[in-house]
Amino acid sequence: ISHTWFLSIIQNEFRTGKIDLDSTMNLLEKLQISFDFAHVKHVFKKTVDKRKAHTINIEDFRAIYRTIVHRPEFHELFRAYSPNCKILADTELIEFLRKEQYETEACETTALEIILKYEPIEEVRKRRQMSFEGFIRYMSSEDCSIFKNDHRTIYQDMNHPLCDYFISSSHNTYLISDQLIGPSHLWGYTSALLKGCRCLEIDCWDGSNNQPVVYHGHTLTSKIPFRSVIQVIDKYAFVASDYPVVLSLENHCSPKQQEVMADYLESILGDKLLTSTIGDTVMTQLPSPEALKFKILVKNKKVGTTEEGMLRRDLDSHGETGEISEFENMSDEDETDEKAPLYPKSDSSKRKSEHRPSHPPRKKAKMKKIKIAIALSDLVIYTKSEKFVSFEHSLANQKCYENNSIGEIRARKFVTHSAKEFVSHTSRFITRIYPKGTRTNSSNYNPQEFWNVGCQMVALNFQTPGVQMELQNGKFLDNGGCGYILKPEFLRNHNSTFTPHNVGRYGKPMSLSIRVISGHQLPPSNLSKTNKADPLVQIEIYGVPEDQAKKKSSVIKSNALSPRWDETFSFTVQVPELALIRFCVEDEISLVTNEFLGQYTLPLLSLSKG
């Protein structure tokens, strides 16, 4: 049957006898098979080289199709459940689903759905059966993805207060390259929003003609109009997710241009902009992502309380400014403030080469006054930026709608020396972590160490690929990719005694066994003139320190089309709720160096059995 079906689809293409590489590609597409150009090209070339021709006949095509599509590991599975090795009856498919895919609930309906969805041969489909062709298509589909199907949609409770969630957050969102001389670009905002990012950073400075601009101050990065940034955010805010977007303003504008900012926020964002509290004006806890759906929140310093701002709602506050006093440079002792100039400006505009000592003598903290336009201040409702003093100070004085930004170096010290207080702090207040100022090449830190203590907004440079962004993207695949992930109970509970270094009674040990069977159509090595590589698989666990682990498979020599490992790896994970698992495929170039071929990262608890 499958032979007849196959011929019926392809014979038309061979009316003239032979086809070339392009037609081969088109035909594979018509057969609804995912394939990689490099591999098809190589197999095609091997076939035609024997005959010094550029075209293949119908039998050649069939051989190419089998080489690429009929994977032996699929055949072994199929044969184990199909008595005649040609057809799976619905009952046999049910047995396969229960035994191999751990779908204990699988029944006739499940089997039928799969057959109708994946079986390409009509008469087989009508008999409620599955051919090997159907089986291949099912095994290669999203339904057999390692990522749990029900985690692809929003499944978590979205009615907790905002501080109970990890929130996908970006640093200096306007930069698409380095932090010093590279371009600022609107694409930074578009791409971050399309990736589900929910907290964007906007650095605002006074521009000419009373128009605020966005760029990395005191550097040569290019400038973009604030107005354009807000227009792009308005357009793309809710494409990937319905849940609220927070605009973290790093505000260096004069009160006059702050008013211009407030006007643009209101006129461009309209109803999307949150301008008043929802429900009770008296705030005891933050509203939930659910309650703030399709809303854009402004995070900025604020004069006075939200309640006072609410009383001014209908008055025109143009021209009014307020003052905030805060300790000067209460920032991290060994990292300059997030946006300090990279070279101190001297009186003449010559650059001084001397650097500030890394540990300045602790002077008595001076107070500085910051002027804020009331019009902008009043747009800050649930996300008021508050300078971080200490955990004790926050516990005694901080309101639920006030949040802190802490640089990575200072935050790392807290993780090491006061993790319990840090966890207690993040269970109450939204905490944002940002990369140290010396990461001028836009490199990233490992976000895991800050998720481990419950930090909600761990801001990364989205434009920089690497393990750190792979962990970020992997973590936020969860919960439908909506950019909000409910923190584990031990990071939400105000009385929690959890710390990442000593998980104690919060550990729920889980044993994990992973069998690496095979790869298929891996990217060929950069060193290979054909389609070869020497691939190995690395399995890495990221989580609390005692869960960090790395295991390596053997190397399969010169095979990127269909390497076969059949190796089993076992791990024990103490805190599965915080763990991510990363599969990384590398090409062994020499005994000391490997080249990256590809990776996939996902939350451990989103791993599908089977």
XYZ file of C-alpha atoms in Angstrom:
610
model
C 0.000 0.000 0.000
C 2.653 2.520 0.969
C 4.471 1.877 -2.310
C 1.343 2.701 -4.333
C 0.686 5.803 -2.212
C 4.284 6.949 -2.647
C 4.179 6.519 -6.426
C 0.836 8.283 -6.720
C 2.332 11.382 -5.126
C 5.656 11.466 -6.959
C 5.129 9.922 -10.410
C 3.772 13.134 -11.924
C 7.127 14.824 -11.284
C 8.945 12.116 -13.218
C 6.886 12.451 -16.429
C 10.025 13.558 -18.232
C 12.044 10.793 -16.594
C 14.410 12.682 -14.267
C 14.488 15.555 -11.777
C 17.173 17.880 -10.401
C 18.043 18.950 -6.832
C 15.484 21.775 -6.658
C 12.649 19.498 -7.750
C 13.836 16.912 -5.225
C 13.479 19.529 -2.484
C 9.995 20.498 -3.651
C 8.933 16.891 -3.762
C 10.124 16.243 -0.195
C 8.120 19.267 0.905
C 5.073 17.866 -0.860
C 5.548 14.649 1.156
C 5.345 16.782 4.336
C 8.725 15.845 5.705
C 11.048 18.234 7.508
C 14.514 18.083 6.039
C 17.764 19.982 6.092
C 19.108 21.325 2.812
C 22.772 20.445 3.510
C 21.914 16.805 4.111
C 19.558 16.374 1.155
C 22.101 18.069 -1.097
C 24.836 15.714 0.067
C 22.755 12.530 -0.331
C 21.594 13.768 -3.756
C 25.172 14.520 -4.808
C 26.340 11.076 -3.706
C 23.596 9.526 -5.845
C 24.347 11.504 -9.025
C 28.154 11.476 -8.725
C 28.212 7.754 -9.443
C 26.789 8.536 -12.879
C 28.374 11.940 -13.531
C 24.887 13.398 -14.032
C 22.865 16.202 -12.426
C 19.486 14.490 -12.245
C 17.943 11.420 -10.605
C 15.242 8.948 -11.623
C 12.263 7.726 -9.651
C 14.168 4.853 -8.012
C 16.968 7.196 -6.932
C 14.422 9.477 -5.339
C 12.928 6.598 -3.424
C 16.373 5.668 -2.110
C 17.085 9.257 -1.048
C 13.716 9.449 0.688
C 14.426 6.238 2.595
C 17.917 7.353 3.601
C 16.621 10.574 5.108
C 13.154 9.630 6.327
C 13.132 5.952 7.284
C 15.166 6.177 10.467
C 16.197 2.745 11.806
C 15.380 3.746 15.418
C 11.772 4.446 14.339
C 11.649 1.156 12.492
C 12.755 -0.799 15.558
C 9.997 0.809 17.633
C 7.389 0.262 14.938
C 8.328 -3.399 14.520
C 8.095 -3.972 18.284
C 4.376 -3.111 18.200
C 3.324 -4.115 14.676
C 2.912 -7.914 14.313
C 3.268 -7.818 10.512
C 5.766 -4.899 10.504
C 3.553 -3.057 8.013
C 0.557 -1.708 9.927
C -0.321 -0.660 13.483
C -3.938 -1.320 14.403
C -5.508 1.219 16.785
C -5.129 -1.265 19.682
C -1.417 -1.638 18.964
C -0.997 2.116 18.805
C -2.756 2.412 22.189
C -0.326 -0.129 23.643
C 2.601 1.884 22.249
C 1.210 5.123 23.761
C 0.775 3.543 27.176
C 4.061 1.655 27.377
C 6.464 3.960 25.567
C 4.882 7.406 25.934
C 3.519 6.897 29.468
C 0.085 8.056 28.328
C -1.797 5.951 30.855
C -5.120 7.468 29.788
C -4.621 6.580 26.124
C -7.732 5.010 24.592
C -9.373 4.418 21.230
C -10.195 8.111 20.850
C -6.562 9.156 21.432
C -5.336 6.619 18.879
C -7.924 7.708 16.349
C -7.010 11.387 16.733
C -3.362 10.572 16.054
C -4.209 8.410 13.035
C -6.448 11.086 11.518
C -3.831 13.740 12.114
C -0.706 11.948 10.896
C -1.571 8.996 8.633
C -0.986 10.176 5.030
C -2.361 7.091 3.241
C -6.088 7.398 2.838
C -7.117 3.742 2.756
C -5.020 2.987 5.854
C -6.585 5.978 7.586
C -10.074 4.759 6.698
C -9.335 1.391 8.312
C -8.310 3.218 11.515
C -4.772 1.993 11.186
C -1.331 3.526 10.965
C 1.394 2.770 8.423
C 5.095 3.274 9.037
C 4.772 6.535 7.066
C 2.157 7.766 9.539
C 4.241 6.592 12.482
C 7.295 8.553 11.255
C 5.210 11.704 10.891
C 3.752 11.280 14.365
C 7.165 10.605 15.964
C 8.653 13.697 14.285
C 5.761 15.982 15.306
C 5.201 18.533 18.063
C 3.019 15.936 19.798
C 6.191 13.958 20.483
C 8.203 16.961 21.577
C 10.176 16.619 24.789
C 8.384 19.764 26.005
C 5.130 18.971 27.842
C 2.158 19.782 25.690
C 0.064 21.308 28.452
C 2.885 23.692 29.399
C 2.623 25.272 25.944
C -0.462 27.104 27.123
C -1.045 29.159 30.259
C -1.736 26.621 33.002
C -0.558 28.408 36.157
C -2.723 30.457 38.516
C -2.382 34.048 37.286
C -4.244 35.584 40.245
C -1.330 35.937 42.678
C 0.203 39.374 43.310
C 2.800 40.442 40.699
C 5.731 39.842 43.078
C 4.897 36.092 43.124
C 6.116 35.639 39.546
C 9.371 35.449 37.658
C 9.001 38.116 34.953
C 10.869 38.025 31.639
C 13.045 41.175 31.713
C 15.472 42.921 29.389
C 18.387 45.301 30.100
C 19.053 48.391 27.916
C 16.448 47.086 25.497
C 17.270 49.762 22.898
C 20.790 48.398 22.258
C 21.249 45.761 19.577
C 25.021 45.409 19.921
C 27.583 46.600 22.493
C 27.083 49.203 25.232
C 29.561 51.869 24.061
C 29.482 52.712 20.365
C 26.883 50.381 18.888
C 23.531 51.315 17.407
C 20.380 51.962 19.401
C 17.446 50.606 17.452
C 13.684 50.214 17.711
C 14.174 46.575 16.682
C 15.524 45.978 20.217
C 12.018 46.639 21.575
C 10.153 44.788 18.831
C 12.225 41.620 19.121
C 12.176 41.564 22.939
C 8.365 41.933 22.984
C 7.945 39.228 20.341
C 10.037 36.925 22.563
C 7.524 37.463 25.385
C 9.679 39.937 27.362
C 7.473 41.817 29.867
C 9.880 44.358 31.392
C 11.648 46.736 29.023
C 14.251 49.338 29.896
C 14.167 52.837 28.425
C 17.058 55.258 29.076
C 15.705 58.766 28.587
C 17.780 61.904 28.071
C 16.993 65.488 27.058
C 17.057 65.856 23.271
C 16.917 68.882 20.991
C 13.612 70.696 20.253
C 12.250 69.585 23.622
C 12.084 65.971 22.353
C 13.432 63.312 24.770
C 15.756 60.704 23.257
C 16.687 57.150 24.176
C 20.330 55.998 24.241
C 23.068 54.844 26.626
C 24.103 58.157 28.217
C 27.756 59.334 28.141
C 28.526 56.869 25.361
C 28.571 57.020 21.568
C 25.577 54.731 21.064
C 23.115 56.295 18.615
C 19.919 58.040 19.755
C 16.285 57.238 19.004
C 13.273 59.476 19.769
C 11.353 58.521 22.923
C 8.136 58.988 20.955
C 9.130 56.290 18.415
C 9.997 53.840 21.194
C 6.530 54.258 22.753
C 4.862 53.840 19.342
C 6.675 50.530 18.793
C 5.757 49.346 22.294
C 2.132 50.302 21.650
C 2.152 48.206 18.491
C 3.880 45.063 19.800
C 3.168 44.996 23.571
C 0.530 42.264 23.489
C 1.378 40.224 20.398
C 3.141 37.426 22.293
C 1.330 37.719 25.640
C -1.757 39.397 27.152
C -0.048 40.014 30.477
C 1.190 43.417 31.653
C 4.298 45.124 30.297
C 6.448 47.189 32.670
C 8.437 50.101 31.245
C 11.481 50.577 33.445
C 12.486 54.219 32.905
C 16.093 55.151 33.559
C 15.240 58.823 33.652
C 17.841 61.542 33.072
C 15.479 64.169 31.615
C 14.764 67.666 32.919
C 11.270 68.121 34.414
C 10.279 69.931 31.201
C 11.063 66.930 29.001
C 9.665 64.541 31.604
C 6.317 66.241 30.934
C 6.778 65.578 27.224
C 7.398 61.911 28.123
C 4.210 61.801 30.203
C 2.236 63.331 27.315
C 3.548 60.748 24.844
C 2.852 57.881 27.224
C -0.752 59.006 27.636
C -1.483 60.031 24.050
C 0.169 57.042 22.321
C -0.703 54.241 24.755
C -4.211 55.516 25.549
C -6.266 52.998 27.524
C -3.375 50.531 27.655
C -1.514 52.823 30.060
C -2.321 52.147 33.699
C -3.023 55.556 35.243
C -4.923 54.614 38.389
C -5.217 51.818 40.902
C -7.656 49.025 40.189
C -10.131 48.136 42.921
C -9.201 49.436 46.367
C -7.185 52.623 46.584
C -5.699 51.373 49.846
C -2.906 49.077 48.810
C -2.009 46.071 50.905
C -0.767 43.903 48.062
C 0.035 44.193 44.380
C -2.641 43.260 41.828
C -2.225 40.092 39.775
C -1.083 39.645 36.164
C -4.677 38.556 35.439
C -6.096 41.824 36.811
C -3.567 43.828 34.783
C -4.058 42.078 31.428
C -3.344 44.336 28.425
C -1.977 47.088 30.691
C 1.326 48.939 30.432
C 2.876 50.066 33.730
C 5.424 52.835 34.214
C 8.302 52.077 36.587
C 10.029 55.293 37.677
C 10.823 57.305 40.784
C 7.742 58.902 42.282
C 6.888 61.867 44.474
C 4.847 60.890 47.536
C 2.355 58.036 47.621
C 0.081 56.547 45.001
C -2.906 57.603 47.119
C -1.842 61.284 46.946
C -1.391 61.005 43.202
C -4.888 59.569 42.854
C -6.376 62.664 44.522
C -4.703 64.855 41.851
C -6.109 62.744 39.031
C -8.317 65.285 37.317
C -6.204 68.359 37.986
C -3.813 69.648 35.361
C -0.386 69.236 36.917
C 1.655 70.611 34.005
C 4.534 72.768 35.189
C 4.496 71.232 38.657
C 7.542 69.400 39.943
C 8.277 67.544 43.122
C 11.552 66.635 44.777
C 12.846 63.335 46.065
C 15.781 63.118 48.445
C 17.901 60.040 48.378
C 21.369 59.056 49.520
C 23.937 59.868 46.910
C 25.746 56.861 45.524
C 24.290 54.283 47.824
C 25.047 52.066 44.894
C 27.217 48.995 45.006
C 30.623 49.768 46.394
C 32.457 48.004 43.640
C 30.341 48.713 40.632
C 29.655 52.165 39.412
C 26.010 53.103 39.387
C 24.166 51.419 36.547
C 24.530 54.417 34.281
C 27.578 56.262 35.634
C 29.671 57.769 32.846
C 32.367 55.422 31.692
C 34.837 58.281 31.912
C 34.265 61.053 34.465
C 33.633 64.345 32.646
C 36.268 66.910 33.563
C 35.787 70.680 33.479
C 37.287 70.959 30.047
C 35.806 68.174 27.998
C 39.118 66.317 27.965
C 38.755 62.727 29.125
C 40.652 61.963 32.270
C 42.446 58.686 32.251
C 42.474 58.247 36.001
C 39.805 55.874 37.352
C 37.996 56.178 40.624
C 39.498 53.876 43.224
C 37.458 50.704 43.401
C 36.933 51.156 47.147
C 36.459 54.848 47.805
C 36.795 55.813 51.456
C 33.276 55.566 52.933
C 32.307 59.213 53.291
C 29.226 60.143 55.200
C 26.415 59.528 52.710
C 25.347 62.819 51.147
C 21.726 63.446 50.264
C 20.915 64.511 46.732
C 17.672 65.978 45.487
C 16.049 64.767 42.288
C 13.422 66.822 40.480
C 10.471 64.968 39.024
C 7.598 66.284 36.941
C 4.337 65.587 38.751
C 2.704 64.629 35.417
C 5.171 61.732 35.037
C 5.275 60.874 38.738
C 1.506 60.385 38.803
C 1.719 57.744 36.050
C 3.651 55.516 38.459
C 1.093 53.344 40.263
C 2.293 49.869 41.248
C 5.938 50.065 40.217
C 7.680 52.847 42.133
C 11.483 52.713 41.929
C 12.974 52.970 45.382
C 16.717 53.047 46.106
C 17.774 49.896 47.943
C 19.328 50.588 51.368
C 19.242 47.246 53.197
C 16.942 44.296 53.787
C 16.162 45.573 57.315
C 15.316 49.029 55.979
C 12.967 47.557 53.345
C 11.249 45.278 55.832
C 10.560 48.237 58.127
C 9.716 50.929 55.560
C 9.034 49.659 52.055
C 5.505 49.600 50.617
C 4.298 46.714 48.474
C 4.289 48.865 45.315
C 7.888 50.003 45.799
C 10.611 48.016 44.080
C 14.394 47.956 44.003
C 17.070 47.517 41.361
C 20.262 45.883 42.588
C 23.421 45.460 40.499
C 24.691 41.935 39.905
C 27.869 42.290 42.035
C 26.043 43.516 45.112
C 23.240 40.983 44.528
C 25.773 38.145 44.276
C 27.213 39.130 47.670
C 23.710 38.973 49.146
C 23.179 35.498 47.635
C 26.389 34.365 49.314
C 26.093 36.104 52.689
C 22.398 36.806 53.339
C 20.387 34.467 51.148
C 17.618 33.980 53.722
C 17.014 37.741 54.024
C 17.172 38.037 50.223
C 14.463 35.359 49.819
C 12.353 37.069 52.474
C 12.774 40.394 50.615
C 11.800 39.008 47.172
C 8.748 37.272 48.657
C 7.436 40.790 49.431
C 8.901 43.185 46.856
C 9.648 43.109 43.156
C 13.432 43.063 42.782
C 15.258 43.798 39.540
C 18.830 42.683 38.916
C 20.923 44.354 36.197
C 24.328 43.577 34.633
C 27.393 45.383 36.009
C 28.505 48.498 34.137
C 31.782 46.931 33.045
C 29.973 44.501 30.712
C 30.531 46.953 27.871
C 30.385 44.162 25.277
C 26.815 43.398 26.436
C 27.827 40.061 27.957
C 25.404 38.469 30.440
C 25.602 36.925 33.914
C 24.034 33.576 34.780
C 20.401 34.425 35.677
C 19.903 31.163 37.590
C 21.679 32.353 40.743
C 19.178 35.213 41.099
C 16.094 33.156 40.221
C 17.255 30.808 42.990
C 16.560 33.549 45.574
C 13.282 34.636 43.972
C 14.332 37.793 42.103
C 11.449 38.600 39.760
C 13.107 40.787 37.135
C 16.505 39.348 36.251
C 17.385 41.691 33.380
C 19.575 40.367 30.561
C 20.951 41.787 27.317
C 18.515 40.085 24.932
C 20.741 40.917 21.945
C 23.597 38.698 23.148
C 23.358 34.979 22.341
C 24.929 32.413 24.662
C 24.158 30.064 27.542
C 22.681 32.864 29.691
C 20.035 33.835 27.113
C 19.423 30.143 26.382
C 18.546 29.649 30.057
C 16.302 32.730 29.924
C 14.523 31.525 26.754
C 14.241 27.990 28.134
C 12.770 29.078 31.478
C 10.185 31.310 29.824
C 8.995 28.647 27.362
C 6.937 27.567 30.374
C 3.356 28.699 31.061
C 2.570 29.314 27.408
C 5.533 31.645 26.916
C 3.512 34.473 28.477
C 6.509 36.025 30.268
C 5.189 35.329 33.796
C 6.032 32.165 35.732
C 4.629 31.498 39.189
C 7.467 31.166 41.688
C 7.623 27.985 43.796
C 5.743 28.233 47.102
C 8.984 28.447 49.141
C 9.918 31.662 47.292
C 6.478 33.255 47.804
C 5.941 32.439 51.461
C 6.909 35.379 53.725
C 8.052 32.966 56.439
C 10.148 30.766 54.188
C 13.551 29.666 55.479
C 14.650 28.360 52.076
C 18.130 29.172 50.812
C 19.705 27.797 47.632
C 22.821 26.633 49.497
C 20.865 24.745 52.118
C 17.535 23.558 50.757
C 16.724 21.523 53.882
C 13.110 20.430 54.112
C 12.294 22.196 50.830
C 14.104 19.527 48.830
C 11.850 17.145 46.873
C 14.447 14.779 45.442
C 13.570 13.512 42.006
C 15.492 10.911 40.069
C 15.834 11.566 36.391
C 16.885 9.089 33.759
C 17.585 10.239 30.214
C 18.349 7.974 27.314
C 20.103 9.710 24.465
C 19.055 7.609 21.483
C 19.989 9.440 18.309
C 20.246 12.677 16.408
C 18.899 13.489 12.987
C 20.082 16.002 10.369
C 22.346 17.892 12.785
C 24.121 20.979 11.407
C 27.314 19.806 9.683
C 30.681 20.861 11.122
C 32.208 24.122 9.904
C 35.252 22.043 8.998
C 33.301 19.610 6.821
C 33.110 20.077 3.067
C 30.183 17.651 2.964
C 27.575 16.958 5.658
C 29.776 15.484 8.373
C 30.426 16.240 12.041
C 31.749 14.371 15.081
C 28.840 15.053 17.421
C 28.548 14.514 21.172
C 25.702 15.475 23.519
C 26.156 17.352 26.776
C 23.325 17.231 29.308
C 23.468 20.025 31.865
C 21.290 20.738 34.880
C 21.049 24.305 36.162
C 19.405 24.961 39.519
C 20.410 25.340 43.166
C 24.155 24.747 43.642
C 23.834 21.086 44.655
C 21.762 20.340 41.542
C 24.286 21.764 39.078
C 25.513 18.850 36.963
C 26.996 18.065 33.588
C 27.274 14.732 31.743
C 28.704 13.932 28.333
C 27.967 11.275 25.746
C 30.584 9.591 23.608
C 31.554 11.062 20.234
C 30.090 9.576 17.037
C 32.633 9.937 14.255
C 31.779 11.683 10.961
C 28.005 11.436 11.129
C 25.713 14.451 11.379
C 22.865 12.912 9.372
C 21.926 10.155 11.816
C 24.300 9.704 14.764
C 23.236 6.967 17.194
C 24.262 6.952 20.870
C 21.888 4.774 22.916
C 23.397 5.944 26.208
C 21.549 6.442 29.492
C 22.299 9.187 32.018
C 20.962 9.480 35.567
C 20.628 12.526 37.780
C 19.155 13.238 41.203
C 17.627 16.699 41.519
C 16.843 18.145 44.967
C 14.812 21.211 43.883
C 13.136 20.306 40.577
C 10.929 23.448 40.710
C 13.985 25.639 40.025
C 15.893 23.321 37.700
C 16.456 23.761 33.975
C 17.870 21.062 31.732
C 20.012 21.934 28.723
C 20.869 19.584 25.878
C 23.863 20.849 23.958
C 25.213 19.170 20.823
C 28.837 19.870 19.987
C 31.223 18.864 17.254
C 34.520 17.493 18.535
C 37.174 19.361 16.589
C 40.179 18.171 18.586
C 40.786 16.613 21.959
C 40.598 20.029 23.594
C 38.044 21.982 21.574
C 34.432 21.456 20.647
C 32.325 23.581 18.352
C 28.710 24.405 19.226
C 26.154 22.819 16.857
C 22.870 23.441 18.680
C 21.064 23.369 22.005
C 17.643 23.099 23.633
C 16.877 24.238 27.182
C 13.648 23.727 29.113
C 12.391 23.623 32.710
C 12.942 20.201 34.264
C 9.259 19.966 35.230
C 8.233 20.646 31.616
C 10.027 17.493 30.486
C 7.706 14.971 28.868
C 8.122 11.286 29.654
C 8.470 8.789 26.843
